[in-house]
Short mmCIF file of C-alpha atoms and ligand atoms in Angstrom, two decimals:
data_model
loop_
_atom_site.label_atom_id
_atom_site.label_comp_id
_atom_site.label_asym_id
_atom_site.label_seq_id
_atom_site.Cartn_x
_atom_site.Cartn_y
_atom_site.Cartn_z
CA MET J 1 66.98 112.84 91.55
CA MET J 2 67.84 109.21 91.54
CA ALA J 3 67.05 106.92 94.91
CA ILE J 4 70.10 105.90 96.98
CA VAL J 5 70.57 102.29 97.01
CA PRO J 6 72.09 101.75 100.63
CA GLU J 7 74.55 99.38 100.52
CA ILE J 8 75.02 95.41 101.77
CA PRO J 9 77.65 95.86 105.24
CA SER J 10 80.66 94.08 105.70
CA LYS J 11 83.56 93.91 107.60
CA PRO J 12 87.26 94.66 106.13
CA VAL J 13 88.19 90.74 105.58
CA LEU J 14 90.75 91.30 107.75
CA ASP J 15 89.18 92.30 110.69
CA ILE J 16 86.92 89.15 110.35
CA GLN J 17 88.07 86.16 112.56
CA VAL J 18 88.36 83.29 111.06
CA THR J 19 90.10 80.44 111.78
CA THR J 20 87.58 77.16 109.29
CA GLY J 21 85.40 77.44 106.04
CA GLU J 22 82.87 77.59 108.43
CA ASP J 23 83.83 80.92 110.45
CA VAL J 24 83.25 82.35 106.79
CA PRO J 25 79.95 84.41 105.84
CA GLU J 26 77.50 83.62 104.04
CA ILE J 27 77.99 87.16 102.29
CA PHE J 28 81.00 86.15 100.19
CA THR J 29 79.87 82.70 99.13
CA ARG J 30 76.94 83.58 97.01
CA GLU J 31 76.65 82.36 93.50
CA THR J 32 76.44 85.14 90.78
CA GLY J 33 76.80 82.99 87.65
CA ASN J 34 80.39 84.64 87.16
CA GLY J 35 82.06 81.71 85.90
CA SER J 36 82.02 78.83 87.72
CA LEU J 37 83.70 78.99 91.33
CA ALA J 38 84.36 74.51 90.92
CA ASP J 39 86.80 75.77 88.02
CA ASP J 40 90.19 73.46 90.29
CA PRO J 41 93.19 76.84 89.14
CA SER J 42 95.93 74.24 89.05
CA ALA J 43 94.06 72.46 85.81
CA LEU J 44 93.42 75.54 83.67
CA PRO J 45 96.12 76.21 81.20
CA TRP J 46 98.79 79.08 80.97
CA THR J 47 97.85 82.51 79.30
CA ASP J 48 100.24 83.12 76.48
CA CYS J 49 99.45 86.41 76.04
CA PRO J 50 102.73 88.27 73.94
CA VAL J 51 105.78 90.35 76.51
CA ILE J 52 105.40 93.69 75.11
CA ASP J 53 109.56 95.79 74.96
CA PHE J 54 108.55 99.16 76.25
CA SER J 55 112.09 100.36 75.54
CA LEU J 56 110.98 99.41 71.80
CA LEU J 57 107.48 100.76 71.16
CA SER J 58 108.91 104.68 70.76
CA ALA J 59 111.61 103.56 68.54
CA SER J 60 110.92 104.23 64.12
CA SER J 61 111.69 100.87 63.94
CA ALA J 62 108.85 99.98 66.18
CA GLY J 63 107.07 97.42 62.94
CA ASP J 64 107.34 94.76 65.13
CA GLU J 65 106.41 95.43 68.52
CA LEU J 66 103.69 97.25 67.28
CA ARG J 67 102.45 94.34 65.84
CA LYS J 68 102.67 92.12 68.56
CA LEU J 69 100.66 94.96 70.53
CA HIS J 70 97.81 94.75 67.94
CA SER J 71 97.89 91.52 68.23
CA ALA J 72 97.32 91.15 72.24
CA LEU J 73 95.25 93.82 72.12
CA VAL J 74 92.47 92.76 69.40
CA SER J 75 92.92 89.16 71.18
CA TRP J 76 93.57 88.67 74.85
CA GLY J 77 93.06 92.68 75.78
CA CYS J 78 96.11 92.67 78.03
CA PHE J 79 100.00 91.99 77.96
CA GLN J 80 103.40 91.72 80.23
CA LEU J 81 105.33 94.88 80.15
CA ILE J 82 108.83 94.43 80.37
CA ASN J 83 111.60 97.18 79.72
CA HIS J 84 109.45 99.46 81.25
CA GLY J 85 111.98 101.63 83.07
CA ILE J 86 110.41 101.60 86.72
CA ASN J 87 113.18 99.33 88.52
CA ASP J 88 112.68 97.37 91.01
CA SER J 89 113.91 99.16 94.23
CA LEU J 90 110.82 101.14 93.33
CA LEU J 91 108.59 97.73 92.47
CA ASP J 92 109.94 96.71 95.61
CA LYS J 93 108.86 99.71 97.95
CA VAL J 94 105.77 100.43 96.61
CA GLY J 95 104.95 96.86 97.48
CA GLU J 96 106.24 97.47 101.12
CA VAL J 97 104.68 100.18 102.50
CA SER J 98 101.36 98.91 101.07
CA LYS J 99 101.46 95.09 102.47
CA GLY J 100 103.00 97.53 105.64
CA PHE J 101 99.95 99.54 105.36
CA PHE J 102 97.57 95.98 105.84
CA LEU J 103 99.38 94.38 108.52
CA LEU J 104 98.55 98.11 110.16
CA PRO J 105 96.86 96.95 113.71
CA SER J 106 93.26 96.90 112.68
CA ASP J 107 92.54 100.86 114.31
CA GLU J 108 95.25 102.40 112.16
CA ARG J 109 93.93 100.55 108.70
CA ASN J 110 90.25 101.97 109.76
CA LYS J 111 91.24 105.90 110.10
CA TYR J 112 91.32 106.11 106.28
CA SER J 113 88.22 104.26 106.33
CA ARG J 114 85.90 105.31 103.21
CA THR J 115 82.43 106.38 103.30
CA PRO J 116 79.24 104.94 102.33
CA ASN J 117 78.49 104.95 98.40
CA ASP J 118 82.40 106.51 98.51
CA PRO J 119 84.49 104.48 96.77
CA GLN J 120 88.17 106.22 97.62
CA GLY J 121 89.28 104.72 100.66
CA TYR J 122 90.15 101.53 102.93
CA GLY J 123 87.87 98.32 102.75
CA ASN J 124 86.06 96.42 100.62
CA ASP J 125 84.19 97.25 97.52
CA THR J 126 80.43 98.43 97.92
CA ILE J 127 77.72 96.13 97.25
CA LEU J 128 74.53 96.85 96.55
CA SER J 129 72.67 94.14 95.80
CA GLN J 130 71.45 90.19 98.09
CA ASN J 131 72.58 88.20 94.72
CA VAL J 132 76.49 89.78 94.39
CA PRO J 133 78.88 87.84 96.89
CA HIS J 134 81.33 89.88 98.61
CA ASN J 135 85.07 89.40 97.73
CA TRP J 136 87.60 87.64 99.66
CA ASN J 137 89.42 91.67 99.50
CA ASP J 138 90.28 94.92 101.47
CA ARG J 139 91.26 97.33 99.10
CA LEU J 140 93.16 101.02 99.13
CA TYR J 141 91.30 102.79 96.56
CA LEU J 142 92.48 106.40 96.05
CA HIS J 143 92.81 109.21 92.93
CA VAL J 144 96.08 109.40 92.42
CA TYR J 145 96.59 112.20 89.84
CA PRO J 146 95.79 115.35 89.25
CA GLN J 147 97.59 115.87 93.15
CA ASP J 148 94.92 118.55 93.08
CA GLN J 149 92.36 115.73 93.44
CA ARG J 150 94.08 113.55 95.76
CA LYS J 151 91.78 113.12 99.45
CA LEU J 152 94.99 113.52 101.14
CA ASN J 153 93.21 112.44 104.40
CA LEU J 154 93.02 108.70 103.25
CA TRP J 155 96.01 108.44 102.39
CA PRO J 156 98.20 106.30 104.93
CA LEU J 157 100.79 108.09 106.98
CA THR J 158 101.70 104.50 108.45
CA PRO J 159 104.41 103.49 107.13
CA PRO J 160 105.80 106.94 106.85
CA ASP J 161 107.78 107.00 103.26
CA PHE J 162 104.14 105.55 102.13
CA ARG J 163 102.46 108.63 100.30
CA GLY J 164 106.35 109.23 98.87
CA ILE J 165 106.28 106.13 97.51
CA LEU J 166 102.71 106.01 96.15
CA HIS J 167 103.21 109.45 94.76
CA GLU J 168 107.28 108.39 92.80
CA TYR J 169 105.05 105.31 91.76
CA THR J 170 101.95 107.70 90.21
CA MET J 171 104.53 109.54 88.40
CA SER J 172 106.57 107.04 87.06
CA VAL J 173 103.51 104.55 85.64
CA LYS J 174 102.04 108.10 83.91
CA GLY J 175 104.53 108.24 81.63
CA VAL J 176 104.55 104.46 80.69
CA ASN J 177 100.91 105.23 80.39
CA GLU J 178 101.13 107.97 77.62
CA THR J 179 103.44 105.43 75.85
CA ILE J 180 101.52 102.57 75.98
CA VAL J 181 98.43 105.24 74.55
CA LYS J 182 100.18 106.86 71.85
CA ALA J 183 101.47 103.26 70.52
CA MET J 184 98.47 102.15 71.09
CA GLY J 185 97.06 105.06 68.57
CA ARG J 186 99.71 104.43 65.77
CA CYS J 187 98.17 100.15 66.23
CA LEU J 188 94.82 101.64 65.00
CA GLY J 189 96.57 103.40 62.23
CA LEU J 190 95.82 106.83 64.17
CA GLU J 191 98.31 109.40 64.96
CA ASP J 192 100.47 109.26 67.23
CA ASN J 193 98.24 111.98 69.57
CA SER J 194 95.20 110.11 68.69
CA ILE J 195 93.87 108.73 72.45
CA LEU J 196 95.87 110.65 73.97
CA ASP J 197 94.41 114.06 72.46
CA GLU J 198 90.89 112.26 73.83
CA TYR J 199 91.78 112.15 77.11
CA GLY J 200 91.45 115.96 77.27
CA GLU J 201 93.48 117.94 79.74
CA LYS J 202 94.74 115.47 82.01
CA THR J 203 95.01 111.75 82.52
CA VAL J 204 93.37 111.43 85.12
CA MET J 205 95.13 108.26 87.51
CA ALA J 206 93.81 105.89 90.39
CA ALA J 207 94.80 103.48 92.94
CA ARG J 208 93.63 100.48 93.39
CA ILE J 209 96.13 98.60 96.56
CA ASN J 210 94.80 94.50 96.81
CA PHE J 211 95.35 92.62 100.02
CA TYR J 212 93.38 89.14 99.92
CA PRO J 213 93.76 87.32 103.32
CA GLU J 214 94.63 84.05 102.58
CA CYS J 215 90.57 82.16 102.18
CA PRO J 216 90.14 79.12 104.27
CA LEU J 217 87.22 78.14 101.45
CA PRO J 218 88.69 79.20 98.53
CA LYS J 219 86.43 76.84 96.29
CA LEU J 220 82.89 78.50 97.32
CA VAL J 221 84.65 82.46 97.85
CA ARG J 222 85.98 84.86 95.00
CA ALA J 223 89.42 87.00 96.20
CA ALA J 224 87.75 89.32 93.40
CA ARG J 225 84.67 88.36 91.39
CA ALA J 226 84.91 88.49 86.83
CA HIS J 227 85.00 92.11 85.75
CA SER J 228 86.15 94.28 83.01
CA ASP J 229 87.24 97.18 84.34
CA ALA J 230 86.35 101.41 84.26
CA SER J 231 89.47 102.16 83.20
CA ALA J 232 91.28 103.44 79.79
CA ILE J 233 94.42 101.19 80.16
CA THR J 234 95.17 99.78 83.77
CA ILE J 235 98.58 98.97 85.03
CA LEU J 236 99.12 96.65 87.15
CA LEU J 237 102.21 95.12 89.27
CA GLN J 238 101.28 92.06 90.77
CA ASP J 239 102.46 90.18 93.66
CA LYS J 240 105.78 88.92 93.61
CA GLN J 241 105.21 85.13 94.43
CA VAL J 242 101.75 84.38 94.85
CA GLU J 243 99.58 84.08 91.41
CA GLY J 244 95.85 84.10 91.34
CA LEU J 245 95.35 86.61 88.47
CA GLN J 246 93.41 84.88 85.81
CA ILE J 247 92.23 86.26 82.39
CA LEU J 248 88.53 85.29 80.48
CA LYS J 249 89.65 84.51 76.37
CA ASP J 250 86.35 83.03 74.16
CA ASP J 251 84.67 81.64 77.01
CA LYS J 252 87.97 80.30 78.68
CA TRP J 253 89.86 81.00 81.52
CA PHE J 254 94.02 81.46 81.94
CA LYS J 255 95.78 81.52 84.62
CA VAL J 256 98.36 84.84 84.48
CA PRO J 257 101.71 83.83 85.13
CA ILE J 258 104.08 86.15 87.80
CA LEU J 259 107.30 88.00 85.29
CA PRO J 260 109.93 89.09 87.06
CA SER J 261 110.43 92.77 86.72
CA ALA J 262 107.09 92.67 84.64
CA LEU J 263 103.28 94.76 84.87
CA PHE J 264 101.06 93.79 83.91
CA VAL J 265 98.54 95.78 81.05
CA ASN J 266 94.66 95.58 80.54
CA VAL J 267 92.77 97.26 78.72
CA GLY J 268 89.95 98.72 80.51
CA ASP J 269 86.02 99.81 79.66
CA GLN J 270 87.56 103.14 78.23
CA ILE J 271 90.12 102.43 74.81
CA GLU J 272 87.27 98.94 73.87
CA ILE J 273 84.88 102.33 73.59
CA MET J 274 87.04 104.43 71.72
CA SER J 275 88.21 102.14 70.11
CA ASN J 276 84.59 101.34 68.82
CA GLY J 277 85.52 97.65 70.16
CA ILE J 278 88.21 96.97 68.15
CA PHE J 279 90.42 96.79 71.21
CA LYS J 280 88.92 93.91 73.16
CA GLY J 281 88.96 94.92 77.38
CA ALA J 282 90.10 92.37 79.68
CA VAL J 283 87.08 90.22 81.68
CA HIS J 284 89.62 89.27 84.37
CA ARG J 285 89.25 87.74 88.37
CA VAL J 286 91.51 86.49 91.37
CA VAL J 287 90.94 83.33 93.63
CA ALA J 288 91.22 82.99 95.99
CA ASN J 289 93.83 81.03 98.13
CA SER J 290 94.41 78.97 100.99
CA GLN J 291 97.81 78.77 102.01
CA ARG J 292 99.43 82.18 101.18
CA GLU J 293 98.26 86.35 101.27
CA ARG J 294 98.42 87.67 98.27
CA LEU J 295 98.98 91.89 97.84
CA SER J 296 98.42 93.88 93.69
CA ILE J 297 98.94 97.74 92.78
CA ALA J 298 96.77 98.60 89.78
CA MET J 299 96.58 101.41 88.78
CA PHE J 300 93.38 102.91 86.38
CA CYS J 301 94.81 105.22 83.83
CA SER J 302 91.85 107.12 82.71
CA PRO J 303 90.54 110.22 80.59
CA ASP J 304 89.52 113.09 82.52
CA SER J 305 86.61 112.78 83.63
CA GLU J 306 85.21 116.25 81.99
CA LYS J 307 86.44 114.91 78.61
CA GLU J 308 83.12 113.46 76.36
CA ILE J 309 84.04 109.83 75.76
CA GLY J 310 83.29 107.88 73.16
CA PRO J 311 84.43 105.61 69.49
CA ILE J 312 87.02 107.68 67.69
CA LYS J 313 84.87 109.47 64.91
CA LYS J 314 88.48 108.13 61.83
CA LEU J 315 87.03 104.48 63.57
CA VAL J 316 83.42 105.12 62.70
CA ASN J 317 82.38 104.66 59.53
CA GLN J 318 79.47 102.77 56.98
CA SER J 319 80.71 99.73 57.15
CA GLN J 320 82.10 100.25 60.91
CA PRO J 321 79.13 102.10 62.92
CA ALA J 322 79.60 103.42 66.51
CA LEU J 323 79.19 100.68 68.37
CA TYR J 324 79.08 102.68 71.84
CA LYS J 325 77.08 106.03 73.01
CA SER J 326 79.54 108.71 74.00
CA PHE J 327 79.40 109.96 77.96
CA LYS J 328 82.11 111.78 80.58
CA ARG J 329 82.01 110.48 84.13
CA TYR J 330 82.83 106.51 83.00
CA GLU J 331 83.87 105.84 87.00
CA GLU J 332 80.82 107.47 88.17
CA ILE J 333 79.09 105.06 86.51
CA PHE J 334 81.00 101.90 86.94
CA PHE J 335 79.97 102.04 90.14
CA ARG J 336 76.36 102.03 89.37
CA TYR J 337 76.46 98.99 87.54
CA HIS J 338 79.09 97.20 88.76
CA PRO J 339 77.95 96.99 92.92
CA LYS J 340 75.14 95.24 91.51
CA GLY J 341 76.33 92.53 89.57
CA GLU J 342 76.15 94.08 86.55
CA ARG J 343 78.70 94.90 83.51
CA PRO J 344 78.12 98.55 83.63
CA ILE J 345 79.48 98.74 79.73
CA LEU J 346 77.33 96.74 78.38
CA THR J 347 74.82 99.54 79.14
CA MET J 348 77.26 101.76 76.52
CA LYS J 349 76.24 100.12 74.61
CA ILE J 350 74.51 101.43 70.99
O1 AKG A 1 95.37 91.61 91.98
C1 AKG A 1 95.14 91.16 90.28
O2 AKG A 1 95.63 90.82 89.98
C2 AKG A 1 94.07 92.07 89.73
C3 AKG A 1 92.97 93.68 90.68
C4 AKG A 1 92.08 93.82 89.70
O3 AKG A 1 92.03 93.19 88.91
C5 AKG A 1 91.48 95.08 90.02
O4 AKG A 1 91.74 96.04 91.10
O5 AKG A 1 90.89 95.32 89.36
FE1 FE2 A 2 90.71 94.11 87.76
#
């Protein structure tokens, strides 16, 4: 049996009283070597990762858009998605109910607190090593699809329409995920359903609703340290006004701009593995902001956790041997390594 490593506990960031940098607890300011904290965000360049028009992806004449998508996935591992069909009013509403939750008094929010060693629920991320800094981030992490896997006791009852809106948003994002994943299959020269078939019986989706309070020490504290996602793909709704997300490419950091009404899509570890390394999982981080709070909603779309995942057979041959092992339940693997400051995907390499 595996020993359970105890968590390094922390209160939600919203419950820490800070007025000056001196009030920031030491668990947030440790250095990790995950990129220099001294980088001045204003000095970094903007990413020019492609903007993909969703409405063109399923057309029989999608050639140009698929070429753009292919180039995005092999170079950046991410793209901005426009014309995705989710209307602005739903994007606004899911943002508003989410913010409404984080603005609740502490005792209301903490009714939905996660329990130690379980990622689902409200609070901050699990940290399992003294060397790993905590993120200046409170998040509500919920399995949202399939519906019978929802832990409804962790779904806020206030704001009153939170559950209904998150459900509606989930179902809309699920459709977007399917079209993107089919297009990714075509980009690899495979059948439409080649990746979706690897998903098994059902797509699994988790929502991670991030709230980043203002931070008086943005030069020493990360809002989210560098990571790649456990998902196959992540569909992210950024804050409408406050930037902060950055993407790593060729060892350089790039800021991700806010594009009105767009969703930001990035490749997660599981598509990197299924594509046998052809598509790159995007390493990203979020910088802290001393002036403004920030909200984002990441929807992690992944294969059925009981399905064995590995490099797609048609992409493996003598000149391209499999680069990764096959496995099940990647989310569990991710939560074993990430809280210790290790990169989960490296443990999957052959
Ligand atoms: O807040 C963001 O823009 C990104 C969040 C993120 O990387 C995540 O939730 O995995
Ligand atoms: Fe992420």
